[in-house]
Amino acid sequence: MEQPILKPDVISLLKNKIQLIKTSEKGGIYLVGPIRLPVNLSGETVVFQWYCWLAREQVTENIEEIIGKLSSANLAEYQQSSVLVYGDFKNREDAPIRMHSICHTGDIFGSKRCDCGFQLKKSMQMIKNHGTGALFYLANHEGRGIGLFSKAMAYVLQESGYDTVEANVNLGFVDDSRNYEDAISVLKTLRTKPVTLITNNPKKLEALKKSGMLLSGRTPLWGDVSEYNASYLKTKVSRSGHLKEEESCPND
Ligand SMILES: [Zn+2]
């Protein structure tokens, strides 16, 4: 297909908003943003700065070449990850972040089988209340890295009594294959000071520590327990090593 000729102002507008983060000799991440994103948070309009990123095995700084390649890359067939930043994330001494794994059923449909939708909204609210912070929305993390179709199959097993971990293992998937490297590269571009991780998951803490990111602590995130997700949350604590919170743990 013939590439359209880009107008000079289109090129310069994008040049100012696309950063190249090198992650290997040839490969890297394009980071586009910030983009002003007003969000409805519990009825209040809160303005976040939004960035989206794309990892490629071969990267270039030539904007026309980037755009030329993307139009034929069929990107809608794949998910891209993004990050919502609030306040002066670069400079504030203390900033909470969340690495949120995509959950199609929980985040979009509001499924009560897990607590993801609740955690997503709650962490955005925590970041806003703190005055700064960032929510990374990780699009390749569906079903702890097994994908949506595989998660649906795992749900079939779970409906017959398998727990979350057993279901994955019986389908031949590892329990947790999530990778945080790209998100951490983006985080390091946006901020070099320590962050507080909003999570109940020690593996997320470990991934960040290993990357060399400065961590000042962890903020737990429990809540939204119902008859539908009580056993799922219990599995998270007993099988996946999620940290248990005395006051708010649903599974005491
Ligand atoms: Zn979920």
JSON list of N, CA and C and ligand atoms in Angstrom, two decimals, residues 103 105-106 114 116 151 155 232, ligand 1:
[
{"chain": "A", "resi": 103, "resn": "CYS", "atom": "N", "xyz": [-7.64, -7.42, 32.95]},
{"chain": "A", "resi": 103, "resn": "CYS", "atom": "CA", "xyz": [-8.62, -8.47, 33.24]},
{"chain": "A", "resi": 103, "resn": "CYS", "atom": "C", "xyz": [-9.89, -8.09, 32.49]},
{"chain": "A", "resi": 105, "resn": "THR", "atom": "N", "xyz": [-12.67, -9.63, 31.90]},
{"chain": "A", "resi": 105, "resn": "THR", "atom": "CA", "xyz": [-13.94, -9.89, 32.59]},
{"chain": "A", "resi": 105, "resn": "THR", "atom": "C", "xyz": [-14.15, -8.98, 33.81]},
{"chain": "A", "resi": 106, "resn": "GLY", "atom": "N", "xyz": [-13.09, -8.76, 34.56]},
{"chain": "A", "resi": 106, "resn": "GLY", "atom": "CA", "xyz": [-13.21, -7.96, 35.78]},
{"chain": "A", "resi": 106, "resn": "GLY", "atom": "C", "xyz": [-13.22, -6.46, 35.53]},
{"chain": "A", "resi": 114, "resn": "CYS", "atom": "N", "xyz": [-13.51, -12.20, 40.33]},
{"chain": "A", "resi": 114, "resn": "CYS", "atom": "CA", "xyz": [-12.20, -11.78, 40.84]},
{"chain": "A", "resi": 114, "resn": "CYS", "atom": "C", "xyz": [-12.35, -10.37, 41.39]},
{"chain": "A", "resi": 116, "resn": "CYS", "atom": "N", "xyz": [-10.34, -7.78, 40.36]},
{"chain": "A", "resi": 116, "resn": "CYS", "atom": "CA", "xyz": [-9.54, -6.89, 39.50]},
{"chain": "A", "resi": 116, "resn": "CYS", "atom": "C", "xyz": [-10.19, -5.53, 39.24]},
{"chain": "A", "resi": 151, "resn": "LYS", "atom": "N", "xyz": [-7.95, -18.36, 29.61]},
{"chain": "A", "resi": 151, "resn": "LYS", "atom": "CA", "xyz": [-8.59, -18.06, 30.88]},
{"chain": "A", "resi": 151, "resn": "LYS", "atom": "C", "xyz": [-10.02, -18.59, 30.89]},
{"chain": "A", "resi": 155, "resn": "TYR", "atom": "N", "xyz": [-11.66, -21.14, 33.48]},
{"chain": "A", "resi": 155, "resn": "TYR", "atom": "CA", "xyz": [-12.92, -20.87, 34.19]},
{"chain": "A", "resi": 155, "resn": "TYR", "atom": "C", "xyz": [-13.86, -22.07, 34.10]},
{"chain": "A", "resi": 232, "resn": "TYR", "atom": "N", "xyz": [-11.60, -17.62, 45.20]},
{"chain": "A", "resi": 232, "resn": "TYR", "atom": "CA", "xyz": [-10.51, -17.12, 44.36]},
{"chain": "A", "resi": 232, "resn": "TYR", "atom": "C", "xyz": [-9.51, -16.34, 45.21]},
{"chain": "B", "resi": 1, "resn": "ZN", "atom": "ZN", "xyz": [-9.70, -10.50, 37.21]}
]
